[in-house]
């Protein structure tokens, strides 16, 4: 026994513990969650009409001094989330040692058991989504669309992209996986940050499901509305 | 009751293990699961075979010694009971029951169903002591404790350290056990002075003993014979992160 300093002494040592690593997962996941909420709110402006969504897109894209630092910050969070998550997924698997003969899911949701799989699907979806809309690799013509004010025509891009059922299906699957991941992810995030205590526990679990459902509905509504002809090129 | 019991047999940690199948003809629905194994063992001894080794002590659900995974569930199918308090009436005549040891890297197998859970004791040791005056009993009202916190500390203190949480967790994480042990001292004024070094020491020990991370699945809570909720894990995370971010914590270490 000693009376000297027994603290973590360096921030690095905090991250050598499993709780420290989960805190990284939660903090970066939290940033990504706030981003997808803002992203969804932005997308819903499609329902306000041609001018509004293009206005919004122009606002975001015209501030390069904010756009790029934000993109770098978001990418850093994604890299930390994916790398820590991959490390934990592999490490946790080893901690069982010998596997059980009879495997039974007790008290756990299916989503909680498959976070790395849903995470991997979402990662692939993000890569496709960036190639599709942001970088214009799959459909270079999207970036040439211009509206009456000579701004990037996001409205036309969205309506054109989602007029094919295949693309809508792909996006619906992508955002469904995101919802599935977050149905467990939100409560796990709050738990890992040490805020899911006593009377709050069941409320947070329910909130997690509600957030996941709302995000799915919010994201899926735009492609579905285009496919059903509710959003059209006038 | 007639039952088929498939039990994991393994001579020691170095040998390969396998499942052995035994027919139990004379089980009574009123027997506990361990009594059923006793009856089977008596027969095996009579036949000159090696009896099945399993842990047990109090057989009244409070010592935390019995430790089987029965049909994929730590402590068997009933909720909030230990294996010794699981009765054969929870099974049907003709059932095939698979009995496995608790599986975790941090719980090395000793023999058959017996595993070494001393990693949990070493985590407790890493928590150190509490500053109380021993000797004469203190004046009862000299340290005020709120009803809320005393109830919560009692809920945490209900942990019997059986390790079912580790056995049920897909990551073999000991977070629920450690959380309960941290909470029952950190919630009370008597445990207050050493709160930070305690949680840091125990979490470090938990990681170095080779337990996995918490994936917040809730399996631990579901199998816990004392029904300790996962919200204690969140409390431990809170204690740990606030203590860790102080970086330098001075105090005793066990």
Tab-separated table of C-alpha atoms in Angstrom:
chain	number	residue	atom	x	y	z
A	1	UNK	CA	0.000	0.000	0.000
A	2	UNK	CA	1.286	3.456	-0.753
A	3	UNK	CA	0.079	6.979	-0.231
A	4	UNK	CA	1.547	8.404	-3.414
A	5	UNK	CA	-0.172	9.450	-6.589
A	6	UNK	CA	-2.404	6.641	-7.807
A	7	UNK	CA	-4.224	8.561	-10.513
A	8	UNK	CA	-4.151	7.818	-14.201
A	9	UNK	CA	-1.216	10.290	-14.472
A	10	UNK	CA	-1.638	10.562	-18.215
A	11	UNK	CA	-4.654	10.742	-20.468
A	12	UNK	CA	-3.175	7.910	-22.512
A	13	UNK	CA	-3.480	5.539	-19.558
A	14	UNK	CA	-7.230	6.261	-19.335
A	15	UNK	CA	-7.604	4.857	-22.844
A	16	UNK	CA	-5.791	1.642	-21.941
A	17	UNK	CA	-8.813	0.672	-19.802
A	18	UNK	CA	-11.952	-0.759	-21.378
A	19	UNK	CA	-14.056	2.055	-19.868
A	20	UNK	CA	-11.730	4.671	-21.398
A	21	UNK	CA	-12.058	3.043	-24.820
A	22	UNK	CA	-15.842	2.896	-24.502
A	23	UNK	CA	-15.823	6.603	-23.587
A	24	UNK	CA	-14.035	7.289	-26.906
A	25	UNK	CA	-16.686	5.212	-28.711
A	26	UNK	CA	-19.442	7.144	-26.942
A	27	UNK	CA	-17.990	10.633	-27.432
A	28	UNK	CA	-17.237	10.120	-31.129
A	29	UNK	CA	-20.562	8.314	-31.604
A	30	UNK	CA	-22.268	11.286	-29.954
A	31	UNK	CA	-20.690	13.734	-32.427
A	32	UNK	CA	-21.738	11.495	-35.334
A	33	UNK	CA	-25.262	11.220	-33.873
A	34	UNK	CA	-25.589	15.022	-33.647
A	35	UNK	CA	-24.354	15.230	-37.230
A	36	UNK	CA	-26.938	12.749	-38.567
A	37	UNK	CA	-29.713	14.597	-36.708
A	38	UNK	CA	-28.609	17.893	-38.319
A	39	UNK	CA	-28.193	16.118	-41.691
A	40	UNK	CA	-31.743	14.760	-41.452
A	41	UNK	CA	-33.149	18.177	-40.527
A	42	UNK	CA	-31.362	19.577	-43.578
A	43	UNK	CA	-32.739	16.847	-45.839
A	44	UNK	CA	-36.305	17.512	-44.708
A	45	UNK	CA	-36.054	20.966	-46.311
A	46	UNK	CA	-36.697	19.076	-49.560
A	47	UNK	CA	-40.355	19.238	-48.526
A	48	UNK	CA	-40.189	23.062	-48.324
A	49	UNK	CA	-39.451	23.268	-52.014
A	50	UNK	CA	-36.845	23.856	-54.672
A	51	UNK	CA	-35.578	27.211	-53.403
A	52	UNK	CA	-35.186	26.313	-49.745
A	53	UNK	CA	-33.027	23.195	-50.085
A	54	UNK	CA	-30.764	24.868	-52.677
A	55	UNK	CA	-30.495	27.927	-50.428
A	56	UNK	CA	-29.474	25.685	-47.532
A	57	UNK	CA	-26.936	23.760	-49.643
A	58	UNK	CA	-25.491	27.007	-50.928
A	59	UNK	CA	-25.201	28.344	-47.363
A	60	UNK	CA	-23.205	25.257	-46.313
A	61	UNK	CA	-20.978	25.111	-49.360
A	62	UNK	CA	-20.199	28.837	-49.566
A	63	UNK	CA	-18.454	28.858	-46.182
A	64	UNK	CA	-15.385	26.836	-47.018
A	65	UNK	CA	-13.539	28.171	-43.963
A	66	UNK	CA	-16.078	26.335	-41.769
A	67	UNK	CA	-16.891	23.472	-44.116
A	68	UNK	CA	-13.425	21.943	-44.311
A	69	UNK	CA	-12.473	22.114	-40.607
A	70	UNK	CA	-15.883	20.583	-39.869
A	71	UNK	CA	-15.347	17.804	-42.424
A	72	UNK	CA	-11.900	17.053	-40.948
A	73	UNK	CA	-13.358	16.981	-37.417
A	74	UNK	CA	-16.186	14.674	-38.498
A	75	UNK	CA	-13.805	12.369	-40.378
A	76	UNK	CA	-11.535	12.215	-37.304
A	77	UNK	CA	-14.502	11.197	-35.141
A	78	UNK	CA	-15.497	8.550	-37.685
A	79	UNK	CA	-11.948	7.158	-37.855
A	80	UNK	CA	-11.684	7.046	-34.029
A	81	UNK	CA	-15.145	5.444	-33.746
A	82	UNK	CA	-14.389	2.800	-36.377
A	83	UNK	CA	-10.841	2.039	-35.189
A	84	UNK	CA	-11.724	1.823	-31.472
A	85	UNK	CA	-14.828	-0.185	-32.332
A	86	UNK	CA	-12.837	-2.619	-34.484
A	87	UNK	CA	-10.204	-3.024	-31.765
A	88	UNK	CA	-12.858	-3.697	-29.104
A	89	UNK	CA	-14.832	-6.080	-31.336
A	90	UNK	CA	-11.728	-8.217	-31.936
A	91	UNK	CA	-10.466	-7.949	-28.344
A	92	UNK	CA	-13.876	-8.749	-26.812
A	93	UNK	CA	-14.171	-11.856	-28.960
A	94	UNK	CA	-10.888	-13.169	-27.492
A	95	UNK	CA	-12.044	-12.562	-23.905
A	96	UNK	CA	-14.568	-15.410	-24.028
A	97	UNK	CA	-11.902	-18.021	-24.748
A	98	UNK	CA	-13.793	-21.277	-25.232
A	99	UNK	CA	-17.220	-20.685	-26.757
A	100	UNK	CA	-20.424	-22.113	-25.334
A	101	UNK	CA	-22.044	-25.213	-26.842
A	102	UNK	CA	-25.541	-23.851	-26.237
A	103	UNK	CA	-25.763	-20.216	-27.298
A	104	UNK	CA	-28.743	-18.326	-25.977
A	105	UNK	CA	-29.501	-14.622	-26.191
A	106	UNK	CA	-30.493	-13.654	-22.646
A	107	UNK	CA	-31.756	-10.159	-21.879
A	108	UNK	CA	-29.978	-8.641	-24.880
A	109	UNK	CA	-31.355	-7.115	-28.068
A	110	UNK	CA	-30.304	-8.479	-31.453
A	111	UNK	CA	-28.953	-5.010	-32.302
A	112	UNK	CA	-26.593	-5.112	-29.299
A	113	UNK	CA	-25.038	-8.359	-30.521
A	114	UNK	CA	-24.430	-7.173	-34.070
A	115	UNK	CA	-23.059	-3.640	-33.647
A	116	UNK	CA	-19.881	-4.297	-35.623
A	117	UNK	CA	-21.865	-5.804	-38.512
A	118	UNK	CA	-24.346	-2.912	-38.650
A	119	UNK	CA	-21.387	-0.526	-38.220
A	120	UNK	CA	-19.577	-2.097	-41.157
A	121	UNK	CA	-22.693	-1.850	-43.357
A	122	UNK	CA	-23.125	1.829	-42.387
A	123	UNK	CA	-19.450	2.497	-43.168
A	124	UNK	CA	-19.841	0.982	-46.657
A	125	UNK	CA	-23.046	2.981	-47.097
A	126	UNK	CA	-21.248	6.235	-46.124
A	127	UNK	CA	-18.496	5.521	-48.673
A	128	UNK	CA	-21.112	4.917	-51.397
A	129	UNK	CA	-23.111	7.979	-50.326
A	130	UNK	CA	-20.014	10.222	-50.562
A	131	UNK	CA	-19.113	8.799	-54.003
A	132	UNK	CA	-22.738	9.240	-55.097
A	133	UNK	CA	-23.621	12.789	-53.965
A	134	UNK	CA	-20.590	14.570	-52.497
A	135	UNK	CA	-17.712	13.570	-54.775
A	136	UNK	CA	-19.779	12.824	-57.885
A	137	UNK	CA	-17.831	9.694	-58.774
A	138	UNK	CA	-20.751	7.386	-59.595
A	139	UNK	CA	-22.875	10.109	-61.234
A	140	UNK	CA	-20.622	13.056	-62.282
A	141	UNK	CA	-23.560	14.790	-64.011
A	142	UNK	CA	-25.144	15.609	-60.582
A	143	UNK	CA	-22.460	18.198	-59.859
A	144	UNK	CA	-23.183	20.021	-63.129
A	145	UNK	CA	-26.830	20.723	-62.211
A	146	UNK	CA	-27.377	24.474	-61.704
A	147	UNK	CA	-30.538	26.276	-60.630
A	148	UNK	CA	-31.931	29.655	-61.810
A	149	UNK	CA	-29.539	31.525	-59.455
A	150	UNK	CA	-26.544	29.532	-60.792
A	151	UNK	CA	-26.213	27.609	-57.519
A	152	UNK	CA	-25.675	23.822	-57.245
A	153	UNK	CA	-29.126	22.344	-57.911
A	154	UNK	CA	-29.472	19.912	-55.014
A	155	UNK	CA	-33.221	19.552	-55.502
A	156	UNK	CA	-32.785	18.312	-59.080
A	157	UNK	CA	-29.949	16.013	-57.979
A	158	UNK	CA	-32.071	14.361	-55.258
A	159	UNK	CA	-35.160	13.968	-57.426
A	160	UNK	CA	-33.104	12.546	-60.310
A	161	UNK	CA	-31.222	10.116	-58.052
A	162	UNK	CA	-34.289	8.778	-56.260
A	163	UNK	CA	-36.486	8.343	-59.305
A	164	UNK	CA	-35.031	4.829	-59.660
A	165	UNK	CA	-36.355	2.206	-57.264
A	166	UNK	CA	-32.937	0.530	-56.928
A	167	UNK	CA	-31.298	3.638	-55.460
A	168	UNK	CA	-34.245	4.192	-53.117
A	169	UNK	CA	-33.964	0.584	-51.891
A	170	UNK	CA	-30.231	0.995	-51.299
A	171	UNK	CA	-30.722	4.201	-49.307
A	172	UNK	CA	-33.686	2.773	-47.369
A	173	UNK	CA	-31.506	-0.204	-46.388
A	174	UNK	CA	-28.637	2.120	-45.446
A	175	UNK	CA	-30.729	4.331	-43.184
A	176	UNK	CA	-32.580	1.293	-41.744
A	177	UNK	CA	-29.198	-0.104	-40.710
A	178	UNK	CA	-28.332	3.271	-39.194
A	179	UNK	CA	-31.566	3.181	-37.177
A	180	UNK	CA	-30.853	-0.386	-36.102
A	181	UNK	CA	-27.315	0.584	-35.003
A	182	UNK	CA	-28.606	3.601	-33.077
A	183	UNK	CA	-31.469	1.705	-31.378
A	184	UNK	CA	-28.688	0.216	-29.258
A	185	UNK	CA	-26.047	2.878	-29.882
A	186	UNK	CA	-27.810	5.785	-28.178
A	187	UNK	CA	-28.405	3.950	-24.889
A	188	UNK	CA	-24.922	2.446	-24.976
A	189	UNK	CA	-23.469	5.918	-25.524
A	190	UNK	CA	-25.310	7.368	-22.520
A	191	UNK	CA	-24.311	4.350	-20.396
A	192	UNK	CA	-20.634	4.577	-21.405
A	193	UNK	CA	-20.486	8.276	-20.577
A	194	UNK	CA	-21.837	7.466	-17.111
A	195	UNK	CA	-25.203	9.202	-17.463
A	196	UNK	CA	-27.653	6.271	-17.544
A	197	UNK	CA	-28.317	6.054	-13.825
A	198	UNK	CA	-31.236	4.669	-11.813
A	199	UNK	CA	-34.558	6.266	-12.777
A	200	UNK	CA	-33.076	7.527	-16.044
A	201	UNK	CA	-32.131	4.050	-17.297
A	202	UNK	CA	-35.511	2.957	-18.710
A	203	UNK	CA	-36.264	6.448	-20.086
A	204	UNK	CA	-32.960	6.483	-21.942
A	205	UNK	CA	-33.607	2.989	-23.348
A	206	UNK	CA	-36.975	4.156	-24.714
A	207	UNK	CA	-35.482	7.406	-26.026
A	208	UNK	CA	-32.862	5.352	-27.847
A	209	UNK	CA	-35.593	3.468	-29.751
A	210	UNK	CA	-37.543	6.659	-30.495
A	211	UNK	CA	-34.439	8.480	-31.795
A	212	UNK	CA	-33.588	5.487	-34.005
A	213	UNK	CA	-37.128	5.305	-35.450
A	214	UNK	CA	-37.364	9.069	-36.049
A	215	UNK	CA	-34.006	9.153	-37.819
A	216	UNK	CA	-35.023	6.233	-40.031
A	217	UNK	CA	-38.356	7.836	-40.904
A	218	UNK	CA	-36.793	11.259	-41.456
A	219	UNK	CA	-34.068	9.944	-43.739
A	220	UNK	CA	-36.271	7.458	-45.609
A	221	UNK	CA	-39.070	9.981	-46.192
A	222	UNK	CA	-37.210	11.974	-48.888
A	223	UNK	CA	-36.280	9.061	-51.217
A	224	UNK	CA	-39.736	7.499	-50.709
A	225	UNK	CA	-41.507	10.811	-51.399
A	226	UNK	CA	-39.546	11.155	-54.652
A	227	UNK	CA	-40.352	7.585	-55.678
A	228	UNK	CA	-44.056	8.100	-54.920
A	229	UNK	CA	-44.077	11.289	-56.984
A	230	UNK	CA	-44.672	13.670	-54.065
A	231	UNK	CA	-41.467	15.558	-54.875
A	232	UNK	CA	-41.148	16.304	-58.600
A	233	UNK	CA	-39.240	18.422	-61.047
A	234	UNK	CA	-41.785	21.077	-61.900
B	1	UNK	CA	-38.294	-37.448	-13.863
B	2	UNK	CA	-36.118	-38.948	-16.572
B	3	UNK	CA	-33.434	-36.658	-17.898
B	4	UNK	CA	-30.429	-36.705	-20.171
B	5	UNK	CA	-27.639	-34.561	-18.747
B	6	UNK	CA	-24.792	-33.526	-21.037
B	7	UNK	CA	-21.926	-32.332	-18.866
B	8	UNK	CA	-18.582	-30.800	-19.805
B	9	UNK	CA	-15.856	-33.142	-18.555
B	10	UNK	CA	-12.255	-31.960	-18.482
B	11	UNK	CA	-9.560	-33.512	-16.302
B	12	UNK	CA	-7.550	-30.292	-15.960
B	13	UNK	CA	-6.687	-27.062	-17.769
B	14	UNK	CA	-4.077	-28.766	-19.954
B	15	UNK	CA	-6.233	-31.653	-21.189
B	16	UNK	CA	-8.877	-31.448	-23.898
B	17	UNK	CA	-12.439	-31.425	-22.626
B	18	UNK	CA	-15.564	-33.027	-24.058
B	19	UNK	CA	-19.241	-33.465	-23.312
B	20	UNK	CA	-20.300	-36.666	-21.543
B	21	UNK	CA	-23.920	-37.807	-21.602
B	22	UNK	CA	-25.594	-39.303	-18.549
B	23	UNK	CA	-29.108	-40.653	-18.089
B	24	UNK	CA	-30.725	-39.608	-14.801
B	25	UNK	CA	-33.708	-41.890	-14.097
B	26	UNK	CA	-34.729	-40.883	-10.599
B	27	UNK	CA	-34.763	-37.080	-10.416
B	28	UNK	CA	-37.497	-35.510	-8.333
B	29	UNK	CA	-39.035	-32.145	-9.338
B	30	UNK	CA	-38.326	-30.959	-5.763
B	31	UNK	CA	-34.580	-31.523	-6.046
B	32	UNK	CA	-32.354	-28.561	-6.619
B	33	UNK	CA	-30.164	-28.726	-9.698
B	34	UNK	CA	-27.130	-29.435	-7.514
B	35	UNK	CA	-28.971	-32.233	-5.671
B	36	UNK	CA	-29.713	-33.811	-9.036
B	37	UNK	CA	-25.967	-33.667	-9.784
B	38	UNK	CA	-25.302	-35.159	-6.284
B	39	UNK	CA	-27.569	-38.112	-7.093
B	40	UNK	CA	-25.817	-38.581	-10.421
B	41	UNK	CA	-22.403	-38.345	-8.724
B	42	UNK	CA	-23.344	-40.983	-6.113
B	43	UNK	CA	-24.193	-43.330	-8.940
B	44	UNK	CA	-20.936	-42.526	-10.748
B	45	UNK	CA	-18.960	-43.206	-7.544
B	46	UNK	CA	-20.784	-46.548	-7.077
B	47	UNK	CA	-19.877	-47.455	-10.649
B	48	UNK	CA	-16.247	-46.581	-9.946
B	49	UNK	CA	-16.278	-43.566	-12.251
B	50	UNK	CA	-14.887	-40.105	-11.551
B	51	UNK	CA	-17.714	-37.903	-10.173
B	52	UNK	CA	-18.552	-34.604	-11.865
B	53	UNK	CA	-16.684	-31.768	-10.183
B	54	UNK	CA	-18.716	-28.620	-9.528
B	55	UNK	CA	-18.547	-25.723	-7.072
B	56	UNK	CA	-21.081	-25.336	-4.288
B	57	UNK	CA	-21.130	-24.116	-0.712
B	58	UNK	CA	-24.100	-22.581	1.109
B	59	UNK	CA	-26.790	-24.004	-1.198
B	60	UNK	CA	-29.121	-21.217	-0.169
B	61	UNK	CA	-28.301	-18.690	-2.861
B	62	UNK	CA	-26.069	-16.308	-0.919
B	63	UNK	CA	-22.465	-17.471	-1.207
B	64	UNK	CA	-21.995	-17.174	-4.959
B	65	UNK	CA	-20.057	-20.415	-5.245
B	66	UNK	CA	-22.194	-22.478	-7.668
B	67	UNK	CA	-21.418	-21.588	-11.223
B	68	UNK	CA	-22.877	-23.567	-14.091
B	69	UNK	CA	-24.262	-22.493	-17.414
B	70	UNK	CA	-27.390	-24.597	-17.894
B	71	UNK	CA	-28.826	-24.794	-21.423
B	72	UNK	CA	-26.998	-21.616	-22.353
B	73	UNK	CA	-28.054	-19.599	-19.308
B	74	UNK	CA	-25.817	-18.836	-16.328
B	75	UNK	CA	-27.522	-20.300	-13.213
B	76	UNK	CA	-30.227	-21.898	-15.346
B	77	UNK	CA	-33.605	-20.860	-16.731
B	78	UNK	CA	-35.147	-19.076	-13.709
B	79	UNK	CA	-34.440	-15.389	-13.137
B	80	UNK	CA	-32.781	-14.036	-9.982
B	81	UNK	CA	-31.717	-17.409	-8.601
B	82	UNK	CA	-28.414	-19.248	-8.328
B	83	UNK	CA	-27.867	-22.803	-9.620
B	84	UNK	CA	-28.421	-24.195	-6.096
B	85	UNK	CA	-31.827	-22.477	-5.997
B	86	UNK	CA	-32.801	-23.758	-9.431
B	87	UNK	CA	-35.196	-26.685	-8.992
B	88	UNK	CA	-35.819	-29.613	-11.304
B	89	UNK	CA	-39.457	-28.522	-11.653
B	90	UNK	CA	-38.093	-25.869	-14.041
B	91	UNK	CA	-37.383	-28.724	-16.491
B	92	UNK	CA	-39.670	-31.191	-18.228
B	93	UNK	CA	-39.561	-34.978	-18.079
B	94	UNK	CA	-37.359	-36.246	-20.899
B	95	UNK	CA	-35.400	-32.983	-21.268
B	96	UNK	CA	-31.825	-32.947	-22.500
B	97	UNK	CA	-29.914	-30.551	-20.235
B	98	UNK	CA	-26.511	-29.216	-21.304
B	99	UNK	CA	-24.286	-28.121	-18.422
B	100	UNK	CA	-21.165	-26.069	-19.136
B	101	UNK	CA	-18.652	-24.231	-16.963
B	102	UNK	CA	-18.522	-20.400	-16.856
B	103	UNK	CA	-16.465	-19.500	-19.927
B	104	UNK	CA	-14.069	-16.557	-19.748
B	105	UNK	CA	-10.354	-16.034	-20.384
B	106	UNK	CA	-10.167	-14.513	-16.899
B	107	UNK	CA	-11.734	-17.655	-15.348
B	108	UNK	CA	-9.274	-20.482	-16.111
B	109	UNK	CA	-10.872	-23.907	-15.936
B	110	UNK	CA	-9.711	-26.114	-13.077
B	111	UNK	CA	-11.749	-29.262	-13.619
B	112	UNK	CA	-15.106	-30.162	-15.224
B	113	UNK	CA	-17.469	-27.363	-14.143
B	114	UNK	CA	-15.058	-25.755	-11.682
B	115	UNK	CA	-13.379	-22.511	-12.760
B	116	UNK	CA	-10.939	-20.227	-10.958
B	117	UNK	CA	-12.737	-16.967	-10.163
B	118	UNK	CA	-9.989	-15.471	-7.991
B	119	UNK	CA	-9.584	-12.669	-10.556
B	120	UNK	CA	-12.706	-11.184	-8.916
B	121	UNK	CA	-10.990	-11.289	-5.496
B	122	UNK	CA	-7.933	-9.518	-6.890
B	123	UNK	CA	-10.187	-6.749	-8.243
B	124	UNK	CA	-11.666	-6.333	-4.743
B	125	UNK	CA	-8.138	-6.148	-3.291
B	126	UNK	CA	-7.238	-3.433	-5.796
B	127	UNK	CA	-10.069	-1.370	-4.300
B	128	UNK	CA	-8.180	-0.909	-1.034
B	129	UNK	CA	-9.778	-0.114	2.314
B	130	UNK	CA	-12.283	2.330	3.804
B	131	UNK	CA	-11.423	4.824	6.519
B	132	UNK	CA	-13.508	3.806	9.505
B	133	UNK	CA	-12.582	3.817	13.147
B	134	UNK	CA	-12.630	0.266	14.382
B	135	UNK	CA	-13.118	-0.645	18.002
B	136	UNK	CA	-15.997	1.006	19.800
B	137	UNK	CA	-19.220	1.361	17.825
B	138	UNK	CA	-19.717	4.924	16.536
B	139	UNK	CA	-22.728	6.979	17.571
B	140	UNK	CA	-25.490	5.889	15.183
B	141	UNK	CA	-26.479	9.351	13.981
B	142	UNK	CA	-23.000	10.821	13.703
B	143	UNK	CA	-22.755	10.114	9.966
B	144	UNK	CA	-25.949	11.064	8.127
B	145	UNK	CA	-26.775	8.853	5.123
B	146	UNK	CA	-29.747	9.641	2.912
B	147	UNK	CA	-32.387	6.923	2.551
B	148	UNK	CA	-31.938	7.018	-1.237
B	149	UNK	CA	-28.204	6.410	-1.106
B	150	UNK	CA	-28.368	3.804	1.636
B	151	UNK	CA	-30.994	1.858	-0.355
B	152	UNK	CA	-28.896	2.120	-3.504
B	153	UNK	CA	-25.743	1.012	-1.679
B	154	UNK	CA	-27.657	-1.963	-0.249
B	155	UNK	CA	-28.867	-2.931	-3.731
B	156	UNK	CA	-25.251	-2.885	-4.929
B	157	UNK	CA	-24.030	-4.756	-1.855
B	158	UNK	CA	-26.424	-7.609	-2.723
B	159	UNK	CA	-23.786	-8.800	-5.247
B	160	UNK	CA	-22.543	-12.222	-4.168
B	161	UNK	CA	-19.620	-12.210	-6.594
B	162	UNK	CA	-20.689	-15.392	-8.400
B	163	UNK	CA	-19.429	-14.207	-11.794
B	164	UNK	CA	-22.633	-15.035	-13.710
B	165	UNK	CA	-22.416	-11.553	-15.274
B	166	UNK	CA	-19.030	-12.499	-16.747
B	167	UNK	CA	-20.327	-15.887	-17.917
B	168	UNK	CA	-23.348	-14.367	-19.681
B	169	UNK	CA	-21.623	-11.362	-21.247
B	170	UNK	CA	-20.638	-11.876	-24.878
B	171	UNK	CA	-17.359	-10.095	-24.038
B	172	UNK	CA	-16.812	-11.871	-20.686
B	173	UNK	CA	-16.894	-8.418	-19.108
B	174	UNK	CA	-16.887	-8.067	-15.323
B	175	UNK	CA	-18.358	-4.566	-15.416
B	176	UNK	CA	-21.527	-5.423	-13.475
B	177	UNK	CA	-19.566	-7.112	-10.673
B	178	UNK	CA	-17.015	-4.291	-10.421
B	179	UNK	CA	-19.758	-1.659	-10.687
B	180	UNK	CA	-21.653	-3.212	-7.768
B	181	UNK	CA	-18.503	-3.406	-5.634
B	182	UNK	CA	-17.505	0.182	-6.475
B	183	UNK	CA	-21.017	1.512	-5.851
B	184	UNK	CA	-21.640	-0.102	-2.488
B	185	UNK	CA	-18.658	1.716	-0.971
B	186	UNK	CA	-18.547	4.859	-3.119
B	187	UNK	CA	-22.216	5.667	-2.430
B	188	UNK	CA	-21.730	5.803	1.331
B	189	UNK	CA	-19.927	8.486	3.348
B	190	UNK	CA	-17.709	5.820	4.935
B	191	UNK	CA	-16.316	4.945	1.509
B	192	UNK	CA	-16.121	8.551	0.364
B	193	UNK	CA	-12.507	9.534	1.180
B	194	UNK	CA	-11.008	6.765	-0.989
B	195	UNK	CA	-13.648	6.947	-3.717
B	196	UNK	CA	-11.309	8.006	-6.565
B	197	UNK	CA	-8.344	5.666	-5.950
B	198	UNK	CA	-10.832	2.838	-5.368
B	199	UNK	CA	-12.569	3.103	-8.730
B	200	UNK	CA	-9.301	3.703	-10.607
B	201	UNK	CA	-7.604	0.733	-8.967
B	202	UNK	CA	-10.522	-1.628	-9.511
B	203	UNK	CA	-11.063	-0.652	-13.150
B	204	UNK	CA	-7.344	-1.015	-13.897
B	205	UNK	CA	-7.334	-4.422	-12.210
B	206	UNK	CA	-10.461	-5.447	-14.136
B	207	UNK	CA	-8.783	-4.566	-17.448
B	208	UNK	CA	-5.471	-6.254	-16.611
B	209	UNK	CA	-7.211	-9.432	-15.388
B	210	UNK	CA	-8.426	-9.896	-18.958
B	211	UNK	CA	-12.132	-9.130	-18.754
B	212	UNK	CA	-13.706	-7.648	-21.887
B	213	UNK	CA	-15.352	-4.271	-22.413
B	214	UNK	CA	-19.021	-3.576	-21.673
B	215	UNK	CA	-21.261	-3.612	-24.765
B	216	UNK	CA	-24.328	-2.585	-22.716
B	217	UNK	CA	-26.264	-5.638	-23.929
B	218	UNK	CA	-27.991	-6.220	-20.571
B	219	UNK	CA	-27.262	-9.976	-20.472
B	220	UNK	CA	-25.477	-9.558	-17.113
B	221	UNK	CA	-28.504	-7.954	-15.491
B	222	UNK	CA	-30.771	-10.692	-16.881
B	223	UNK	CA	-28.772	-13.535	-15.310
B	224	UNK	CA	-27.710	-11.782	-12.081
B	225	UNK	CA	-29.115	-13.860	-9.202
B	226	UNK	CA	-29.466	-10.636	-7.204
B	227	UNK	CA	-31.023	-8.604	-10.040
B	228	UNK	CA	-28.364	-5.886	-9.952
B	229	UNK	CA	-29.221	-3.394	-12.705
B	230	UNK	CA	-26.808	-2.162	-15.383
B	231	UNK	CA	-27.408	1.417	-14.219
B	232	UNK	CA	-24.676	0.679	-11.649
B	233	UNK	CA	-22.263	0.221	-14.567
B	234	UNK	CA	-23.121	3.724	-15.711
B	235	UNK	CA	-22.498	4.963	-12.159
B	236	UNK	CA	-19.078	3.277	-12.202
B	237	UNK	CA	-18.297	4.814	-15.615
B	238	UNK	CA	-19.223	8.199	-14.148
B	239	UNK	CA	-17.041	7.609	-11.053
B	240	UNK	CA	-14.167	6.335	-13.194
B	241	UNK	CA	-14.215	9.065	-15.848
B	242	UNK	CA	-14.440	11.900	-13.311
B	243	UNK	CA	-11.621	10.353	-11.239
B	244	UNK	CA	-9.497	9.583	-14.315
B	245	UNK	CA	-9.786	13.095	-15.714
B	246	UNK	CA	-8.309	14.472	-12.476
B	247	UNK	CA	-5.177	12.628	-13.687
B	248	UNK	CA	-3.468	12.861	-10.287
B	249	UNK	CA	-5.377	11.297	-7.442
B	250	UNK	CA	-3.714	10.920	-4.072
B	251	UNK	CA	-4.753	8.236	-1.684
B	252	UNK	CA	-4.257	4.697	-0.538
B	253	UNK	CA	-4.067	1.774	-2.855
B	254	UNK	CA	-4.649	-1.802	-1.835
